[in-house]
Amino acid sequence: MFSHGSHLNLPSSVFAGSSALGSTIDRDLDIKVTPFDSTNEKAPTHRVYAKSPRGYDIEVGGIWKKTSGEGKPYYTLSIKRLGFNANLGRYPGQDDLALQAIIEWEPRD
């Protein structure tokens, strides 16, 4: 789905609910990112929706906030229906939280 050099463009920021565009060399995926509150520490912080062919919002994945080994927060994106998993982060040298690099990774068994 996404490839190296891919990005997720959130008009406001990853922390606020908004529509977003995930782009790759071969496709664009319009998604909606909505904050999700839960007392379950394993629950996503955001739900990810895509449009069905008839225009309905269909939940396709989520975004989870995690903490690195150095204690820094980062986000992961998972779109289950496509078997897609990635970390989200800033491109080197840019400070715009609205533009997140998509760094794909393989799921662990």
CSV table of N, CA and C in Angstrom, one decimal:
chain,number,residue,atom,x,y,z
A,1,MET,N,0.8,-1.2,0.0
A,1,MET,CA,0.0,0.0,0.0
A,1,MET,C,0.9,1.2,0.0
A,2,PHE,N,1.5,1.6,1.1
A,2,PHE,CA,2.4,2.7,1.2
A,2,PHE,C,3.8,2.2,0.9
A,3,SER,N,4.7,3.1,0.5
A,3,SER,CA,6.1,2.7,0.3
A,3,SER,C,7.0,3.7,0.9
A,4,HIS,N,8.3,3.4,0.9
A,4,HIS,CA,9.3,4.4,1.4
A,4,HIS,C,9.1,5.7,0.8
A,5,GLY,N,9.2,6.8,1.5
A,5,GLY,CA,9.0,8.1,1.0
A,5,GLY,C,7.5,8.5,1.1
A,6,SER,N,6.7,7.6,1.6
A,6,SER,CA,5.2,7.9,1.7
A,6,SER,C,5.0,8.8,2.9
A,7,HIS,N,3.8,9.5,2.9
A,7,HIS,CA,3.5,10.4,4.0
A,7,HIS,C,2.0,10.4,4.3
A,8,LEU,N,1.7,10.9,5.5
A,8,LEU,CA,0.4,11.1,5.9
A,8,LEU,C,0.2,12.6,6.2
A,9,ASN,N,-0.7,13.2,5.5
A,9,ASN,CA,-0.8,14.7,5.6
A,9,ASN,C,-2.1,14.9,6.4
A,10,LEU,N,-2.0,15.4,7.7
A,10,LEU,CA,-3.1,15.7,8.5
A,10,LEU,C,-3.2,17.2,8.6
A,11,PRO,N,-4.3,17.8,8.1
A,11,PRO,CA,-4.5,19.2,8.0
A,11,PRO,C,-4.2,19.9,9.3
A,12,SER,N,-4.6,19.4,10.5
A,12,SER,CA,-4.3,20.0,11.7
A,12,SER,C,-3.1,19.3,12.4
A,13,SER,N,-3.3,18.3,13.1
A,13,SER,CA,-2.2,17.5,13.7
A,13,SER,C,-2.7,16.1,14.0
A,14,VAL,N,-1.7,15.2,14.3
A,14,VAL,CA,-2.1,13.9,14.6
A,14,VAL,C,-2.9,13.8,16.0
A,15,PHE,N,-2.8,14.8,16.8
A,15,PHE,CA,-3.5,14.8,18.1
A,15,PHE,C,-5.0,15.3,18.0
A,16,ALA,N,-5.3,15.9,16.9
A,16,ALA,CA,-6.7,16.4,16.7
A,16,ALA,C,-7.4,15.5,15.7
A,17,GLY,N,-8.7,15.4,15.8
A,17,GLY,CA,-9.5,14.7,14.8
A,17,GLY,C,-9.5,15.4,13.5
A,18,SER,N,-9.3,14.8,12.4
A,18,SER,CA,-9.3,15.5,11.1
A,18,SER,C,-9.3,14.4,9.9
A,19,SER,N,-9.6,14.9,8.8
A,19,SER,CA,-9.4,14.1,7.6
A,19,SER,C,-7.9,14.2,7.2
A,20,ALA,N,-7.5,13.1,6.6
A,20,ALA,CA,-6.1,13.0,6.2
A,20,ALA,C,-5.9,12.4,4.8
A,21,LEU,N,-4.8,12.5,4.3
A,21,LEU,CA,-4.5,11.9,3.0
A,21,LEU,C,-3.2,11.1,3.2
A,22,GLY,N,-3.2,9.8,2.9
A,22,GLY,CA,-2.0,9.0,2.9
A,22,GLY,C,-1.6,8.8,1.4
A,23,SER,N,-0.4,9.1,1.0
A,23,SER,CA,0.0,9.1,-0.4
A,23,SER,C,1.2,8.1,-0.6
A,24,THR,N,1.1,7.4,-1.7
A,24,THR,CA,2.2,6.6,-2.1
A,24,THR,C,2.5,6.9,-3.6
A,25,ILE,N,3.4,6.1,-4.2
A,25,ILE,CA,3.7,6.3,-5.6
A,25,ILE,C,2.6,5.8,-6.5
A,26,ASP,N,1.8,4.8,-5.9
A,26,ASP,CA,0.7,4.2,-6.8
A,26,ASP,C,-0.7,4.5,-6.3
A,27,ARG,N,-0.9,5.2,-5.2
A,27,ARG,CA,-2.3,5.5,-4.8
A,27,ARG,C,-2.3,6.6,-3.7
A,28,ASP,N,-3.5,7.2,-3.6
A,28,ASP,CA,-3.8,8.1,-2.5
A,28,ASP,C,-4.9,7.4,-1.7
A,29,LEU,N,-4.9,7.5,-0.4
A,29,LEU,CA,-6.0,6.9,0.4
A,29,LEU,C,-6.5,8.0,1.3
A,30,ASP,N,-7.7,8.5,1.0
A,30,ASP,CA,-8.3,9.5,1.9
A,30,ASP,C,-8.9,8.8,3.1
A,31,ILE,N,-8.5,9.2,4.3
A,31,ILE,CA,-8.9,8.6,5.6
A,31,ILE,C,-9.4,9.7,6.5
A,32,LYS,N,-10.1,9.3,7.5
A,32,LYS,CA,-10.5,10.2,8.6
A,32,LYS,C,-9.9,9.6,9.9
A,33,VAL,N,-9.2,10.5,10.6
A,33,VAL,CA,-8.6,10.1,11.9
A,33,VAL,C,-9.4,10.8,13.0
A,34,THR,N,-10.0,9.9,13.9
A,34,THR,CA,-10.9,10.4,15.0
A,34,THR,C,-10.3,10.0,16.3
A,35,PRO,N,-10.1,11.0,17.2
A,35,PRO,CA,-9.7,10.6,18.6
A,35,PRO,C,-10.6,9.6,19.2
A,36,PHE,N,-10.0,8.7,20.0
A,36,PHE,CA,-10.7,7.7,20.7
A,36,PHE,C,-10.3,7.6,22.2
A,37,ASP,N,-11.2,7.8,23.1
A,37,ASP,CA,-10.9,7.7,24.5
A,37,ASP,C,-11.2,6.3,25.0
A,38,SER,N,-10.3,5.7,25.8
A,38,SER,CA,-10.6,4.4,26.4
A,38,SER,C,-9.7,4.3,27.7
A,39,THR,N,-10.2,3.5,28.6
A,39,THR,CA,-9.5,3.2,29.8
A,39,THR,C,-8.5,2.1,29.6
A,40,ASN,N,-8.7,1.4,28.5
A,40,ASN,CA,-7.8,0.2,28.1
A,40,ASN,C,-6.5,0.8,27.6
A,41,GLU,N,-5.4,0.5,28.3
A,41,GLU,CA,-4.1,1.0,27.8
A,41,GLU,C,-3.6,0.5,26.5
A,42,LYS,N,-4.2,-0.6,26.0
A,42,LYS,CA,-3.8,-1.2,24.7
A,42,LYS,C,-4.7,-0.7,23.6
A,43,ALA,N,-5.7,0.1,23.9
A,43,ALA,CA,-6.6,0.6,22.9
A,43,ALA,C,-5.9,1.7,22.1
A,44,PRO,N,-6.3,1.9,20.8
A,44,PRO,CA,-5.7,3.0,20.0
A,44,PRO,C,-6.2,4.4,20.6
A,45,THR,N,-5.4,5.4,20.3
A,45,THR,CA,-5.7,6.8,20.7
A,45,THR,C,-6.6,7.4,19.6
A,46,HIS,N,-6.6,6.8,18.4
A,46,HIS,CA,-7.4,7.3,17.3
A,46,HIS,C,-7.9,6.2,16.5
A,47,ARG,N,-9.1,6.3,15.9
A,47,ARG,CA,-9.7,5.4,15.0
A,47,ARG,C,-9.4,5.9,13.6
A,48,VAL,N,-9.2,5.0,12.6
A,48,VAL,CA,-9.0,5.4,11.2
A,48,VAL,C,-10.2,4.8,10.4
A,49,TYR,N,-10.8,5.7,9.6
A,49,TYR,CA,-11.9,5.4,8.7
A,49,TYR,C,-11.6,5.7,7.3
A,50,ALA,N,-12.1,4.9,6.4
A,50,ALA,CA,-12.0,5.2,5.0
A,50,ALA,C,-13.4,5.2,4.4
A,51,LYS,N,-13.6,5.7,3.2
A,51,LYS,CA,-14.9,5.8,2.6
A,51,LYS,C,-15.2,4.5,1.8
A,52,SER,N,-16.4,4.0,2.0
A,52,SER,CA,-16.8,2.8,1.1
A,52,SER,C,-17.2,3.4,-0.3
A,53,PRO,N,-17.4,2.5,-1.3
A,53,PRO,CA,-17.7,3.0,-2.6
A,53,PRO,C,-19.0,3.8,-2.6
A,54,ARG,N,-19.9,3.6,-1.6
A,54,ARG,CA,-21.1,4.4,-1.6
A,54,ARG,C,-21.0,5.6,-0.7
A,55,GLY,N,-19.8,5.9,-0.1
A,55,GLY,CA,-19.5,7.1,0.7
A,55,GLY,C,-19.7,6.9,2.2
A,56,TYR,N,-19.8,5.7,2.7
A,56,TYR,CA,-20.0,5.5,4.1
A,56,TYR,C,-18.6,5.4,4.8
A,57,ASP,N,-18.5,5.9,6.0
A,57,ASP,CA,-17.3,5.8,6.8
A,57,ASP,C,-17.2,4.3,7.3
A,58,ILE,N,-16.1,3.6,7.0
A,58,ILE,CA,-15.8,2.3,7.4
A,58,ILE,C,-14.6,2.3,8.2
A,59,GLU,N,-14.6,1.8,9.5
A,59,GLU,CA,-13.4,1.7,10.3
A,59,GLU,C,-12.5,0.7,9.7
A,60,VAL,N,-11.2,1.1,9.4
A,60,VAL,CA,-10.2,0.3,8.8
A,60,VAL,C,-9.0,0.1,9.7
A,61,GLY,N,-8.8,0.8,10.7
A,61,GLY,CA,-7.6,0.7,11.5
A,61,GLY,C,-7.6,1.7,12.7
A,62,GLY,N,-6.4,1.9,13.2
A,62,GLY,CA,-6.2,2.8,14.3
A,62,GLY,C,-4.8,3.3,14.4
A,63,ILE,N,-4.6,4.3,15.3
A,63,ILE,CA,-3.3,4.9,15.6
A,63,ILE,C,-3.1,4.7,17.1
A,64,TRP,N,-1.9,4.2,17.4
A,64,TRP,CA,-1.6,3.9,18.8
A,64,TRP,C,-0.4,4.9,19.2
A,65,LYS,N,-0.5,5.4,20.4
A,65,LYS,CA,0.6,6.2,21.0
A,65,LYS,C,1.5,5.3,21.8
A,66,LYS,N,2.8,5.3,21.5
A,66,LYS,CA,3.7,4.4,22.2
A,66,LYS,C,4.9,5.2,22.7
A,67,THR,N,5.7,4.6,23.5
A,67,THR,CA,6.9,5.3,24.1
A,67,THR,C,8.1,4.5,23.7
A,68,SER,N,9.1,5.2,23.2
A,68,SER,CA,10.4,4.6,22.7
A,68,SER,C,11.2,4.2,23.9
A,69,GLY,N,12.3,3.4,23.7
A,69,GLY,CA,13.2,3.0,24.8
A,69,GLY,C,13.9,4.2,25.4
A,70,GLU,N,13.9,5.4,24.7
A,70,GLU,CA,14.5,6.6,25.3
A,70,GLU,C,13.4,7.4,26.0
A,71,GLY,N,12.2,6.9,26.1
A,71,GLY,CA,11.1,7.7,26.7
A,71,GLY,C,10.4,8.7,25.9
A,72,LYS,N,10.7,8.7,24.6
A,72,LYS,CA,10.0,9.6,23.7
A,72,LYS,C,8.7,9.0,23.1
A,73,PRO,N,7.7,9.9,23.0
A,73,PRO,CA,6.4,9.3,22.4
A,73,PRO,C,6.6,9.2,20.8
A,74,TYR,N,5.9,8.2,20.3
A,74,TYR,CA,5.8,8.1,18.9
A,74,TYR,C,4.4,7.4,18.6
A,75,TYR,N,4.0,7.3,17.3
A,75,TYR,CA,2.7,6.8,16.9
A,75,TYR,C,2.9,5.7,15.9
A,76,THR,N,2.0,4.7,16.0
A,76,THR,CA,2.0,3.6,15.0
A,76,THR,C,0.6,3.6,14.3
A,77,LEU,N,0.6,3.3,13.1
A,77,LEU,CA,-0.6,3.2,12.3
A,77,LEU,C,-0.8,1.8,11.8
A,78,SER,N,-2.0,1.3,12.0
A,78,SER,CA,-2.4,-0.1,11.5
A,78,SER,C,-3.7,0.0,10.7
A,79,ILE,N,-3.6,-0.5,9.5
A,79,ILE,CA,-4.8,-0.7,8.7
A,79,ILE,C,-5.0,-2.2,8.5
A,80,LYS,N,-5.8,-2.8,9.3
A,80,LYS,CA,-5.9,-4.3,9.4
A,80,LYS,C,-6.3,-4.9,8.0
A,81,ARG,N,-7.3,-4.3,7.4
A,81,ARG,CA,-7.9,-4.8,6.2
A,81,ARG,C,-6.9,-4.9,5.1
A,82,LEU,N,-5.8,-4.1,5.1
A,82,LEU,CA,-4.8,-4.1,4.1
A,82,LEU,C,-3.5,-4.8,4.6
A,83,GLY,N,-3.5,-5.3,5.9
A,83,GLY,CA,-2.4,-5.9,6.5
A,83,GLY,C,-1.2,-4.9,6.6
A,84,PHE,N,-1.5,-3.7,6.8
A,84,PHE,CA,-0.5,-2.6,6.8
A,84,PHE,C,-0.2,-2.1,8.2
A,85,ASN,N,1.1,-2.0,8.5
A,85,ASN,CA,1.6,-1.5,9.8
A,85,ASN,C,2.7,-0.6,9.6
A,86,ALA,N,2.7,0.6,10.3
A,86,ALA,CA,3.8,1.5,10.1
A,86,ALA,C,4.0,2.4,11.4
A,87,ASN,N,5.2,3.0,11.5
A,87,ASN,CA,5.4,4.0,12.5
A,87,ASN,C,5.1,5.3,11.8
A,88,LEU,N,4.7,6.3,12.6
A,88,LEU,CA,4.6,7.7,12.0
A,88,LEU,C,5.6,8.6,12.7
A,89,GLY,N,6.2,9.4,11.9
A,89,GLY,CA,7.3,10.3,12.5
A,89,GLY,C,7.5,11.5,11.5
A,90,ARG,N,8.3,12.4,12.0
A,90,ARG,CA,8.7,13.6,11.2
A,90,ARG,C,9.8,13.2,10.2
A,91,TYR,N,9.7,13.9,9.1
A,91,TYR,CA,10.8,13.8,8.1
A,91,TYR,C,12.0,14.6,8.7
A,92,PRO,N,13.2,14.2,8.5
A,92,PRO,CA,14.4,14.9,9.0
A,92,PRO,C,14.3,16.4,8.5
A,93,GLY,N,14.5,17.3,9.4
A,93,GLY,CA,14.6,18.7,9.1
A,93,GLY,C,13.3,19.4,8.9
A,94,GLN,N,12.2,18.7,9.2
A,94,GLN,CA,10.9,19.4,9.2
A,94,GLN,C,10.2,19.4,10.5
A,95,ASP,N,9.5,20.5,10.8
A,95,ASP,CA,8.9,20.6,12.2
A,95,ASP,C,7.3,20.6,12.1
A,96,ASP,N,6.8,20.3,10.9
A,96,ASP,CA,5.3,20.3,10.8
A,96,ASP,C,4.7,19.0,11.3
A,97,LEU,N,4.0,19.1,12.4
A,97,LEU,CA,3.4,17.9,13.0
A,97,LEU,C,2.3,17.3,12.0
A,98,ALA,N,1.8,18.2,11.1
A,98,ALA,CA,0.7,17.7,10.2
A,98,ALA,C,1.2,16.8,9.1
A,99,LEU,N,2.5,16.8,8.9
A,99,LEU,CA,3.1,16.0,7.9
A,99,LEU,C,3.9,14.9,8.6
A,100,GLN,N,3.4,13.6,8.5
A,100,GLN,CA,4.0,12.5,9.2
A,100,GLN,C,4.6,11.5,8.1
A,101,ALA,N,5.8,11.2,8.3
A,101,ALA,CA,6.4,10.1,7.4
A,101,ALA,C,5.8,8.8,7.8
A,102,ILE,N,5.6,7.9,6.9
A,102,ILE,CA,5.0,6.6,7.1
A,102,ILE,C,6.2,5.6,6.9
A,103,ILE,N,6.6,4.9,8.0
A,103,ILE,CA,7.7,4.0,8.0
A,103,ILE,C,7.1,2.6,8.2
A,104,GLU,N,6.9,1.9,7.1
A,104,GLU,CA,6.3,0.6,7.1
A,104,GLU,C,7.1,-0.4,7.8
A,105,TRP,N,6.5,-1.4,8.5
A,105,TRP,CA,7.1,-2.5,9.2
A,105,TRP,C,6.3,-3.7,9.1
A,106,GLU,N,6.9,-4.9,9.2
A,106,GLU,CA,6.2,-6.1,9.2
A,106,GLU,C,5.7,-6.5,10.6
A,107,PRO,N,4.5,-7.0,10.7
A,107,PRO,CA,4.0,-7.4,12.0
A,107,PRO,C,4.7,-8.6,12.5
A,108,ARG,N,4.8,-8.7,13.9
A,108,ARG,CA,5.5,-9.8,14.5
A,108,ARG,C,4.4,-10.9,14.8
A,109,ASP,N,4.9,-12.1,14.7
A,109,ASP,CA,4.0,-13.3,15.0
A,109,ASP,C,3.7,-13.4,16.5
